[in-house]
mmCIF file of C-alpha atoms in Angstrom:
data_model
loop_
_atom_site.group_PDB
_atom_site.id
_atom_site.type_symbol
_atom_site.label_atom_id
_atom_site.label_comp_id
_atom_site.label_asym_id
_atom_site.label_seq_id
_atom_site.Cartn_x
_atom_site.Cartn_y
_atom_site.Cartn_z
ATOM 1 C CA MET A 1069 76.239 58.124 100.534
ATOM 2 C CA HIS A 1070 76.052 55.882 104.035
ATOM 3 C CA ALA A 1071 77.197 56.692 107.187
ATOM 4 C CA ILE A 1072 77.306 55.414 111.168
ATOM 5 C CA ILE A 1073 77.169 56.588 114.310
ATOM 6 C CA GLY A 1074 80.952 57.929 115.635
ATOM 7 C CA ASP A 1075 81.825 58.312 112.068
ATOM 8 C CA ARG A 1076 83.618 61.264 111.269
ATOM 9 C CA ILE A 1077 82.810 63.761 108.589
ATOM 10 C CA ILE A 1078 84.627 66.616 107.126
ATOM 11 C CA ILE A 1079 82.999 69.696 105.268
ATOM 12 C CA ARG A 1080 85.741 71.048 102.829
ATOM 13 C CA GLY A 1081 86.032 75.204 102.555
ATOM 14 C CA ARG A 1082 84.873 75.971 99.037
ATOM 15 C CA THR A 1083 87.510 79.015 98.795
ATOM 16 C CA VAL A 1084 90.962 79.346 99.976
ATOM 17 C CA GLU A 1085 90.760 81.416 102.997
ATOM 18 C CA THR A 1086 87.530 78.930 104.054
ATOM 19 C CA PRO A 1087 88.897 76.005 106.699
ATOM 20 C CA ASP A 1088 87.463 72.737 106.204
ATOM 21 C CA LYS A 1089 84.893 71.578 108.668
ATOM 22 C CA HIS A 1090 85.370 68.350 111.450
ATOM 23 C CA GLY A 1091 82.322 66.723 113.414
ATOM 24 C CA GLU A 1092 81.403 63.446 114.423
ATOM 25 C CA ILE A 1093 77.704 61.737 113.134
ATOM 26 C CA ILE A 1094 75.907 61.296 116.373
ATOM 27 C CA GLU A 1095 72.753 60.594 114.247
ATOM 28 C CA VAL A 1096 71.041 59.121 111.126
ATOM 29 C CA ARG A 1097 68.214 60.178 110.495
ATOM 30 C CA GLY A 1098 67.889 58.187 106.868
ATOM 31 C CA PRO A 1099 66.890 54.317 106.715
ATOM 32 C CA ASP A 1100 70.064 52.597 106.417
ATOM 33 C CA GLY A 1101 72.751 54.703 106.966
ATOM 34 C CA GLU A 1102 71.438 57.517 104.810
ATOM 35 C CA PRO A 1103 71.240 61.232 105.224
ATOM 36 C CA PRO A 1104 70.432 63.398 106.773
ATOM 37 C CA TYR A 1105 72.932 63.166 109.719
ATOM 38 C CA LEU A 1106 72.944 65.400 112.977
ATOM 39 C CA VAL A 1107 76.468 66.213 113.173
ATOM 40 C CA ARG A 1108 78.631 67.750 116.499
ATOM 41 C CA PHE A 1109 81.294 70.351 115.228
ATOM 42 C CA GLY A 1110 84.766 70.593 117.002
ATOM 43 C CA GLU A 1111 83.318 73.983 117.755
ATOM 44 C CA GLY A 1112 80.624 72.451 119.956
ATOM 45 C CA HIS A 1113 78.019 73.538 118.434
ATOM 46 C CA GLN A 1114 75.328 70.601 116.091
ATOM 47 C CA SER A 1115 73.056 71.029 113.293
ATOM 48 C CA VAL A 1116 71.487 68.605 110.596
ATOM 49 C CA VAL A 1117 73.945 68.061 107.795
ATOM 50 C CA TYR A 1118 72.883 66.508 104.078
ATOM 51 C CA PRO A 1119 76.107 65.784 102.147
ATOM 52 C CA GLY A 1120 77.343 67.662 98.731
ATOM 53 C CA ALA A 1121 80.434 67.497 97.072
ATOM 54 C CA ASP A 1122 82.132 68.858 99.723
ATOM 55 C CA PHE A 1123 81.541 66.433 101.989
ATOM 56 C CA VAL A 1124 83.744 63.665 103.152
ATOM 57 C CA ILE A 1125 82.996 60.707 105.703
ATOM 58 C CA GLU A 1126 86.064 58.972 107.842
ATOM 59 C CA ARG A 1127 84.654 55.943 109.409
ATOM 60 C CA SER A 1128 85.065 55.257 112.389
ATOM 61 C CA ASP A 1129 87.078 51.791 114.369
ATOM 62 C CA THR A 1130 84.554 50.246 114.291
ATOM 63 C CA ASP A 1131 83.496 48.942 111.040
#
């Protein structure tokens, strides 16, 4: 999985009751766009994220 700063991410909820989480990649810490990613989520908190099967990247408009 490869990403650049500014790409948007969606982490799908694992159950029907769990909403998706949306965020923006603000730092790519792996080589050549690979994980981990520092992500700022919609509610304002930041977290280092390693993508899993429930992780989708939406490319930024700068591609």
